[in-house]
Short mmCIF file of C-alpha atoms in Angstrom, two decimals:
data_model
loop_
_atom_site.label_atom_id
_atom_site.label_comp_id
_atom_site.label_asym_id
_atom_site.label_seq_id
_atom_site.Cartn_x
_atom_site.Cartn_y
_atom_site.Cartn_z
CA UNK A 1 11.83 -150.66 126.46
CA UNK A 2 11.25 -149.42 122.94
CA UNK A 3 9.06 -146.36 123.95
CA UNK A 4 12.05 -145.45 126.52
CA UNK A 5 14.74 -145.28 123.76
CA UNK A 6 12.05 -143.19 121.86
CA UNK A 7 11.63 -141.18 124.65
CA UNK A 8 15.30 -140.59 125.22
CA UNK A 9 15.78 -140.04 121.56
CA UNK A 10 13.14 -137.29 121.60
CA UNK A 11 14.92 -135.61 124.70
CA UNK A 12 18.27 -135.36 122.93
CA UNK A 13 16.84 -134.37 119.50
CA UNK A 14 15.06 -131.29 121.68
CA UNK A 15 18.39 -130.61 123.38
CA UNK A 16 20.36 -130.27 120.22
CA UNK A 17 17.39 -128.16 118.51
CA UNK A 18 17.52 -125.77 121.59
CA UNK A 19 21.49 -125.65 121.50
CA UNK A 20 20.98 -124.51 117.60
CA UNK A 21 18.76 -121.95 118.21
CA UNK A 22 20.50 -120.49 121.13
CA UNK A 23 22.28 -117.04 120.74
CA UNK A 24 25.70 -117.55 119.55
CA UNK A 25 28.49 -117.12 121.95
CA UNK A 26 30.12 -113.52 122.00
CA UNK A 27 33.72 -113.37 120.42
CA UNK A 28 36.45 -112.63 122.96
CA UNK A 29 36.87 -108.95 122.97
CA UNK A 30 39.69 -107.91 120.37
CA UNK A 31 42.06 -106.01 121.75
CA UNK A 32 42.14 -102.16 120.38
CA UNK A 33 44.79 -101.45 117.95
CA UNK A 34 47.29 -98.67 119.02
CA UNK A 35 46.84 -95.30 117.14
CA UNK A 36 49.48 -94.85 114.33
CA UNK A 37 52.37 -93.16 115.59
CA UNK A 38 52.52 -89.63 114.16
CA UNK A 39 55.34 -88.71 112.20
CA UNK A 40 57.17 -86.03 113.46
CA UNK A 41 60.52 -84.23 112.13
CA UNK A 42 61.79 -80.99 113.41
CA UNK A 43 64.68 -78.65 112.82
CA UNK A 44 65.49 -75.53 114.42
CA UNK A 45 66.36 -74.05 110.91
CA UNK A 46 63.38 -75.43 109.55
CA UNK A 47 62.24 -78.48 107.42
CA UNK A 48 62.16 -78.68 103.80
CA UNK A 49 59.23 -80.84 102.62
CA UNK A 50 59.45 -82.74 98.93
CA UNK A 51 56.02 -83.69 98.18
CA UNK A 52 55.75 -87.19 96.81
CA UNK A 53 56.47 -87.81 93.23
CA UNK A 54 58.41 -84.39 93.11
CA UNK A 55 61.98 -84.03 92.64
CA UNK A 56 64.61 -83.31 94.95
CA UNK A 57 65.90 -79.89 93.94
CA UNK A 58 69.37 -78.11 94.20
CA UNK A 59 70.41 -74.83 92.71
CA UNK A 60 73.80 -74.72 90.96
CA UNK A 61 75.05 -71.36 90.48
CA UNK A 62 78.17 -70.23 88.26
CA UNK A 63 79.15 -67.87 85.42
CA UNK A 64 77.52 -68.87 82.49
CA UNK A 65 77.77 -65.47 80.60
CA UNK A 66 80.75 -63.37 79.86
CA UNK A 67 83.43 -63.74 77.74
CA UNK A 68 86.17 -66.26 79.59
CA UNK A 69 83.91 -66.53 82.73
CA UNK A 70 81.13 -68.61 81.09
CA UNK A 71 83.72 -71.47 79.80
CA UNK A 72 84.62 -71.51 83.59
CA UNK A 73 80.81 -71.93 84.35
CA UNK A 74 80.07 -74.34 81.90
CA UNK A 75 82.57 -76.71 82.81
CA UNK A 76 81.34 -76.81 86.56
CA UNK A 77 77.86 -77.28 85.22
CA UNK A 78 78.84 -80.44 83.24
CA UNK A 79 80.80 -81.64 86.52
CA UNK A 80 77.59 -81.17 88.83
CA UNK A 81 75.18 -82.78 86.07
CA UNK A 82 77.26 -85.89 86.25
CA UNK A 83 77.15 -86.16 89.61
CA UNK A 84 73.58 -86.12 89.65
CA UNK A 85 73.10 -88.56 86.97
CA UNK A 86 75.49 -90.89 88.67
CA UNK A 87 73.50 -90.49 92.11
CA UNK A 88 70.37 -91.42 90.15
CA UNK A 89 67.96 -90.56 93.11
CA UNK A 90 67.89 -90.08 96.96
CA UNK A 91 65.57 -92.09 98.87
CA UNK A 92 63.68 -92.83 95.66
CA UNK A 93 63.10 -88.97 94.89
CA UNK A 94 64.84 -88.05 91.60
CA UNK A 95 67.43 -84.92 91.32
CA UNK A 96 66.89 -81.87 89.43
CA UNK A 97 69.41 -79.10 89.07
CA UNK A 98 67.96 -75.73 89.08
CA UNK A 99 70.59 -73.49 87.04
CA UNK A 100 71.12 -69.95 87.37
CA UNK A 101 74.06 -67.59 86.05
CA UNK A 102 75.40 -65.83 89.11
CA UNK A 103 77.91 -64.39 86.73
CA UNK A 104 81.09 -63.61 88.41
CA UNK A 105 80.09 -60.40 90.41
CA UNK A 106 78.26 -59.39 93.65
CA UNK A 107 75.28 -58.07 91.79
CA UNK A 108 74.87 -61.49 90.11
CA UNK A 109 75.32 -63.22 93.31
CA UNK A 110 72.75 -61.27 95.24
CA UNK A 111 70.33 -61.64 92.56
CA UNK A 112 70.37 -65.45 92.40
CA UNK A 113 70.54 -65.84 95.96
CA UNK A 114 67.52 -64.10 96.80
CA UNK A 115 65.69 -65.73 93.92
CA UNK A 116 66.92 -69.30 95.58
CA UNK A 117 66.05 -68.69 99.00
CA UNK A 118 62.44 -67.53 97.78
CA UNK A 119 61.72 -71.17 96.98
CA UNK A 120 61.39 -72.94 100.02
CA UNK A 121 61.81 -76.51 98.13
CA UNK A 122 65.22 -75.70 96.78
CA UNK A 123 67.39 -77.89 99.40
CA UNK A 124 70.99 -76.66 99.03
CA UNK A 125 73.16 -74.85 96.27
CA UNK A 126 76.20 -75.94 94.34
CA UNK A 127 78.05 -72.86 93.79
CA UNK A 128 78.72 -70.08 93.51
CA UNK A 129 81.57 -70.13 91.06
CA UNK A 130 83.65 -66.45 91.64
CA UNK A 131 84.77 -65.34 95.04
CA UNK A 132 82.96 -62.23 93.94
CA UNK A 133 79.70 -63.80 93.72
CA UNK A 134 80.40 -66.44 96.52
CA UNK A 135 80.97 -63.56 99.30
CA UNK A 136 77.34 -61.51 99.22
CA UNK A 137 75.32 -64.59 98.23
CA UNK A 138 76.86 -66.29 101.15
CA UNK A 139 75.45 -63.60 103.63
CA UNK A 140 71.95 -64.40 102.18
CA UNK A 141 72.17 -67.79 102.19
CA UNK A 142 73.36 -67.87 106.10
CA UNK A 143 70.23 -65.56 107.04
CA UNK A 144 68.13 -68.14 105.35
CA UNK A 145 69.64 -71.25 106.52
CA UNK A 146 70.55 -72.52 102.69
CA UNK A 147 73.79 -74.58 102.47
CA UNK A 148 76.27 -73.80 99.84
CA UNK A 149 79.12 -76.07 98.61
CA UNK A 150 81.11 -74.12 96.01
CA UNK A 151 83.48 -75.80 93.73
CA UNK A 152 85.81 -72.87 93.13
CA UNK A 153 85.51 -69.83 95.53
CA UNK A 154 88.80 -69.83 96.86
CA UNK A 155 89.46 -66.27 98.63
CA UNK A 156 90.88 -66.78 101.80
CA UNK A 157 88.21 -64.25 103.68
CA UNK A 158 85.18 -67.16 102.84
CA UNK A 159 86.85 -69.55 105.33
CA UNK A 160 88.37 -67.00 107.65
CA UNK A 161 87.05 -67.75 111.07
CA UNK A 162 86.48 -64.05 111.60
CA UNK A 163 84.28 -63.73 108.35
CA UNK A 164 83.30 -67.59 107.45
CA UNK A 165 79.70 -68.11 107.38
CA UNK A 166 78.31 -71.57 108.84
CA UNK A 167 76.60 -72.58 105.93
CA UNK A 168 79.58 -72.30 103.52
CA UNK A 169 81.68 -74.93 102.34
CA UNK A 170 84.16 -75.25 99.24
CA UNK A 171 85.73 -78.35 97.71
CA UNK A 172 88.24 -76.17 95.82
CA UNK A 173 91.58 -75.10 97.88
CA UNK A 174 91.92 -72.07 99.65
CA UNK A 175 94.24 -69.21 98.06
CA UNK A 176 96.49 -69.40 101.04
CA UNK A 177 97.64 -72.24 99.44
CA UNK A 178 97.48 -71.34 95.72
CA UNK A 179 99.14 -68.08 96.16
CA UNK A 180 102.26 -69.54 98.18
CA UNK A 181 102.38 -72.73 95.83
CA UNK A 182 103.03 -70.43 92.64
CA UNK A 183 105.37 -68.06 94.49
CA UNK A 184 107.25 -70.70 95.35
CA UNK A 185 107.58 -72.16 91.85
CA UNK A 186 108.54 -68.72 90.55
CA UNK A 187 111.22 -67.93 93.04
CA UNK A 188 112.70 -71.46 93.17
CA UNK A 189 112.15 -72.94 89.61
CA UNK A 190 112.16 -69.95 87.53
CA UNK A 191 114.27 -68.23 89.76
CA UNK A 192 112.79 -64.95 89.32
CA UNK A 193 113.48 -62.19 91.98
CA UNK A 194 111.27 -59.40 90.67
CA UNK A 195 107.66 -59.40 90.06
CA UNK A 196 104.85 -57.07 89.40
CA UNK A 197 101.16 -58.37 90.38
CA UNK A 198 97.99 -57.17 88.49
CA UNK A 199 94.55 -57.86 89.57
CA UNK A 200 91.05 -56.73 88.42
CA UNK A 201 89.18 -55.73 91.71
CA UNK A 202 87.53 -59.05 92.45
CA UNK A 203 87.89 -60.07 95.95
CA UNK A 204 89.19 -63.69 94.29
CA UNK A 205 92.00 -61.62 92.25
CA UNK A 206 92.83 -59.29 95.00
CA UNK A 207 93.12 -61.69 97.78
CA UNK A 208 95.31 -64.44 95.57
CA UNK A 209 97.48 -61.66 94.46
CA UNK A 210 98.00 -60.74 98.18
CA UNK A 211 98.95 -64.21 99.17
CA UNK A 212 101.35 -64.57 96.34
CA UNK A 213 103.11 -61.53 96.93
CA UNK A 214 103.09 -62.04 100.60
CA UNK A 215 104.75 -65.66 100.27
CA UNK A 216 107.12 -64.21 97.43
CA UNK A 217 108.53 -61.79 99.75
CA UNK A 218 108.62 -63.95 102.58
CA UNK A 219 111.09 -66.21 100.16
CA UNK A 220 113.31 -63.13 99.78
CA UNK A 221 111.59 -61.59 96.63
CA UNK A 222 110.57 -58.22 95.86
CA UNK A 223 107.35 -56.86 94.49
CA UNK A 224 108.21 -53.99 92.35
CA UNK A 225 104.75 -53.31 91.31
CA UNK A 226 101.06 -53.82 92.22
CA UNK A 227 98.59 -52.67 89.74
CA UNK A 228 95.07 -53.13 88.85
CA UNK A 229 92.90 -53.17 85.90
CA UNK A 230 88.95 -53.04 85.46
CA UNK A 231 86.92 -56.11 84.57
CA UNK A 232 86.20 -55.64 80.69
CA UNK A 233 89.35 -53.55 80.22
CA UNK A 234 91.00 -54.03 76.81
CA UNK A 235 93.79 -51.82 76.49
CA UNK A 236 96.19 -52.79 78.90
CA UNK A 237 99.51 -50.78 77.61
CA UNK A 238 99.17 -48.04 80.08
CA UNK A 239 99.51 -50.43 83.04
CA UNK A 240 101.97 -52.56 81.26
CA UNK A 241 104.11 -49.58 80.51
CA UNK A 242 104.19 -48.64 84.12
CA UNK A 243 105.08 -52.00 85.21
CA UNK A 244 107.71 -52.08 82.55
CA UNK A 245 109.46 -49.24 84.20
CA UNK A 246 110.24 -51.40 87.18
CA UNK A 247 111.92 -54.07 85.03
CA UNK A 248 109.98 -57.16 86.46
CA UNK A 249 111.03 -60.94 85.91
CA UNK A 250 107.43 -62.06 85.81
CA UNK A 251 103.89 -60.79 85.72
CA UNK A 252 101.81 -62.31 88.06
CA UNK A 253 97.87 -62.00 86.72
CA UNK A 254 95.50 -63.17 89.32
CA UNK A 255 91.99 -62.87 87.22
CA UNK A 256 90.33 -64.36 84.52
CA UNK A 257 90.42 -65.40 80.81
CA UNK A 258 89.66 -62.31 79.22
CA UNK A 259 91.81 -59.41 80.81
CA UNK A 260 94.69 -62.09 81.35
CA UNK A 261 94.88 -62.74 77.32
CA UNK A 262 94.82 -58.92 76.52
CA UNK A 263 98.00 -58.88 79.22
CA UNK A 264 99.64 -61.55 77.69
CA UNK A 265 99.14 -60.05 74.01
CA UNK A 266 100.03 -56.61 74.80
CA UNK A 267 103.12 -57.17 76.74
CA UNK A 268 104.97 -57.76 73.59
CA UNK A 269 103.57 -54.07 72.34
CA UNK A 270 105.47 -52.34 75.38
CA UNK A 271 108.90 -54.29 74.88
CA UNK A 272 107.96 -57.17 77.60
CA UNK A 273 107.71 -60.38 75.12
CA UNK A 274 110.50 -61.74 77.38
CA UNK A 275 108.83 -61.12 80.66
CA UNK A 276 107.52 -64.43 82.48
CA UNK A 277 103.75 -64.27 82.58
CA UNK A 278 101.92 -66.51 85.00
CA UNK A 279 98.37 -66.46 86.27
CA UNK A 280 96.42 -69.21 88.37
CA UNK A 281 93.14 -71.31 88.35
CA UNK A 282 90.99 -68.28 86.39
CA UNK A 283 93.12 -68.88 83.36
CA UNK A 284 93.82 -72.20 83.24
CA UNK A 285 91.53 -73.12 80.32
CA UNK A 286 91.75 -73.42 76.82
CA UNK A 287 89.87 -70.42 75.88
CA UNK A 288 92.76 -68.78 77.36
CA UNK A 289 95.06 -69.91 74.80
CA UNK A 290 92.51 -69.42 72.01
CA UNK A 291 92.08 -65.57 73.41
CA UNK A 292 95.86 -65.13 73.65
CA UNK A 293 96.90 -67.02 70.40
CA UNK A 294 100.89 -67.05 69.94
CA UNK A 295 101.28 -65.02 73.04
CA UNK A 296 100.09 -67.81 75.13
CA UNK A 297 103.20 -70.07 74.76
CA UNK A 298 105.22 -70.29 77.80
CA UNK A 299 102.36 -68.94 80.15
CA UNK A 300 102.33 -70.50 83.59
CA UNK A 301 99.29 -71.10 85.65
CA UNK A 302 98.61 -73.12 88.85
CA UNK A 303 95.32 -75.28 89.29
CA UNK A 304 94.29 -78.43 90.88
CA UNK A 305 97.04 -81.19 90.90
CA UNK A 306 95.69 -84.08 88.90
CA UNK A 307 98.33 -86.39 90.63
CA UNK A 308 95.86 -86.27 93.54
CA UNK A 309 92.98 -87.23 91.73
CA UNK A 310 91.00 -89.87 93.13
CA UNK A 311 90.37 -93.49 91.59
CA UNK A 312 87.20 -92.52 90.11
CA UNK A 313 88.93 -89.73 87.75
CA UNK A 314 89.57 -91.84 84.92
CA UNK A 315 85.95 -92.98 84.47
CA UNK A 316 84.46 -89.51 84.92
CA UNK A 317 86.83 -87.85 82.17
CA UNK A 318 85.36 -90.68 79.61
CA UNK A 319 81.78 -89.95 80.88
CA UNK A 320 82.54 -86.31 80.25
CA UNK A 321 83.90 -86.91 76.99
CA UNK A 322 80.86 -89.00 76.03
CA UNK A 323 78.29 -86.63 77.37
CA UNK A 324 79.60 -83.41 75.65
CA UNK A 325 82.27 -84.53 72.89
CA UNK A 326 85.13 -83.03 74.06
CA UNK A 327 87.42 -83.20 76.84
CA UNK A 328 87.02 -80.97 79.97
CA UNK A 329 87.30 -77.16 79.11
CA UNK A 330 88.34 -75.75 82.38
CA UNK A 331 89.79 -76.77 85.86
CA UNK A 332 86.84 -77.32 88.25
CA UNK A 333 84.54 -79.85 86.74
CA UNK A 334 85.67 -82.33 88.92
CA UNK A 335 85.30 -80.18 92.33
CA UNK A 336 81.93 -79.50 91.16
CA UNK A 337 80.93 -82.74 90.86
CA UNK A 338 82.50 -83.43 94.36
CA UNK A 339 80.61 -80.52 95.70
CA UNK A 340 77.37 -81.90 94.47
CA UNK A 341 78.17 -85.41 96.02
CA UNK A 342 78.56 -84.17 99.25
CA UNK A 343 75.60 -82.39 99.41
CA UNK A 344 73.57 -85.20 98.10
CA UNK A 345 75.62 -87.52 100.31
CA UNK A 346 74.38 -85.44 103.45
CA UNK A 347 70.66 -85.39 102.26
CA UNK A 348 70.83 -89.28 102.36
CA UNK A 349 71.93 -89.03 105.97
CA UNK A 350 69.24 -86.80 107.00
CA UNK A 351 66.25 -87.13 105.08
CA UNK A 352 63.03 -88.83 105.93
CA UNK A 353 59.96 -90.26 104.04
CA UNK A 354 56.84 -89.84 105.79
CA UNK A 355 53.82 -92.38 105.54
CA UNK A 356 52.46 -90.27 102.87
CA UNK A 357 55.65 -90.41 100.73
CA UNK A 358 56.84 -86.81 101.34
CA UNK A 359 60.30 -86.25 101.88
CA UNK A 360 61.55 -84.21 104.55
CA UNK A 361 64.91 -82.62 104.96
CA UNK A 362 66.33 -80.31 108.07
CA UNK A 363 68.22 -77.31 106.83
CA UNK A 364 70.55 -77.55 110.32
CA UNK A 365 70.87 -80.93 109.96
CA UNK A 366 71.83 -81.15 106.39
CA UNK A 367 74.29 -78.15 107.20
CA UNK A 368 75.78 -80.59 110.33
CA UNK A 369 76.15 -83.85 108.09
CA UNK A 370 78.18 -81.59 105.46
CA UNK A 371 80.21 -80.38 108.26
CA UNK A 372 80.99 -83.75 109.47
CA UNK A 373 81.94 -84.93 105.90
CA UNK A 374 85.31 -86.74 106.82
CA UNK A 375 87.57 -88.99 104.69
CA UNK A 376 85.00 -88.85 101.63
CA UNK A 377 86.57 -90.30 98.40
CA UNK A 378 85.93 -87.88 95.54
CA UNK A 379 87.33 -87.23 92.25
CA UNK A 380 89.57 -84.73 93.48
CA UNK A 381 90.85 -86.85 96.34
CA UNK A 382 89.87 -87.66 99.96
CA UNK A 383 87.52 -84.70 101.44
CA UNK A 384 87.27 -83.91 105.02
CA UNK A 385 85.43 -80.62 105.80
CA UNK A 386 87.27 -78.55 108.74
CA UNK A 387 85.34 -76.23 111.08
CA UNK A 388 85.56 -73.39 108.63
CA UNK A 389 84.49 -75.02 105.59
CA UNK A 390 87.52 -76.17 103.73
CA UNK A 391 86.61 -79.49 102.67
CA UNK A 392 89.24 -79.70 99.67
CA UNK A 393 92.06 -81.69 99.37
CA UNK A 394 94.17 -78.46 98.67
CA UNK A 395 96.67 -79.75 96.26
CA UNK A 396 98.05 -77.15 93.76
CA UNK A 397 100.23 -78.34 90.17
CA UNK A 398 101.99 -75.83 88.01
CA UNK A 399 101.03 -75.91 84.18
CA UNK A 400 102.66 -74.26 81.20
CA UNK A 401 101.50 -73.94 77.95
CA UNK A 402 103.53 -75.65 75.22
CA UNK A 403 102.70 -76.05 71.71
CA UNK A 404 99.27 -74.94 72.32
CA UNK A 405 98.05 -77.03 75.17
CA UNK A 406 98.41 -76.74 79.10
CA UNK A 407 101.09 -79.30 80.30
CA UNK A 408 101.84 -79.72 84.01
CA UNK A 409 105.42 -78.91 84.87
CA UNK A 410 105.13 -79.12 88.52
CA UNK A 411 103.11 -80.93 91.16
#
């Protein structure tokens, strides 16, 4: 019996050895991993690709040189800078402004626009500042599918259905609003009936003057003189002398600070110191008061209505003063802030990051996202873009120089 148990034990041991030496069982076949889905982003206008680690860049264009122009541009630049600071980044990409001086004329606008469209990583443009610069630039951006949002190009033709470029948007009002608002104030509040208009030949000044005159005549007033000067003129006495012969109650100047200050000062030289002098957003800056001195007292100007400002305006004004050591120096800082935010918010909606960390932005998708902006609470009020690119609130207030300061007298 003992031998039998021994035999069984030996057999069992051999079985274990054989089992241990046998080839291991093949693991169950693994399921083959599906290939990673290829990243695609297409856009019929082309796609901007920002490499990982690089900043997202916007062009910023304003008039940053020229007497009476530079202060307007600097104010807009500060507004855009504060928007970039507040936004911080888009989808992890820091934001940079490429600042360019588009001056306030067609040549400057064309030169800068051509420079920006030569850079495929410029996503869109905040600007330009003057309609003279905006109009030719819009043609170039349209041909190259770069969206632009201007804080201050107010010429009606820019958003006229017959001439509007689909890439153009603005946060400022249309001068079809500003001109009539000024005319109504002159007729109803000042009680004037005879007006002489002067422009500087720029699209902004000429079209604004036309809108004022059209509205003033519709109210029953009379335009007794329609004159023009050249940008850079300093002796305004010849044109003022011609105007005096028509005995106007008010001179309506639709241009900018430098020439406006000469007109305001020299009207006394021809005996018109008691004739009302009125301008628009082109002179609604402290630089006009400094240039015109005592002759600025009593001058009127139309500009954005601060009463329509959004809830963030108070904090913005504090931030402006902390950053630059002074209160805003011209009228369009908040419009520049809103223009920058409109673009950045639209980028956020349409941009995608690929597996390598690069940012992709479709140019038509971006344009469409800006165009679809509705009910955005900006600094200047609630913004909604219409089919022709007007996104601004469109409210206008009239200010007057009193004791060396602009004071709102009608909104």
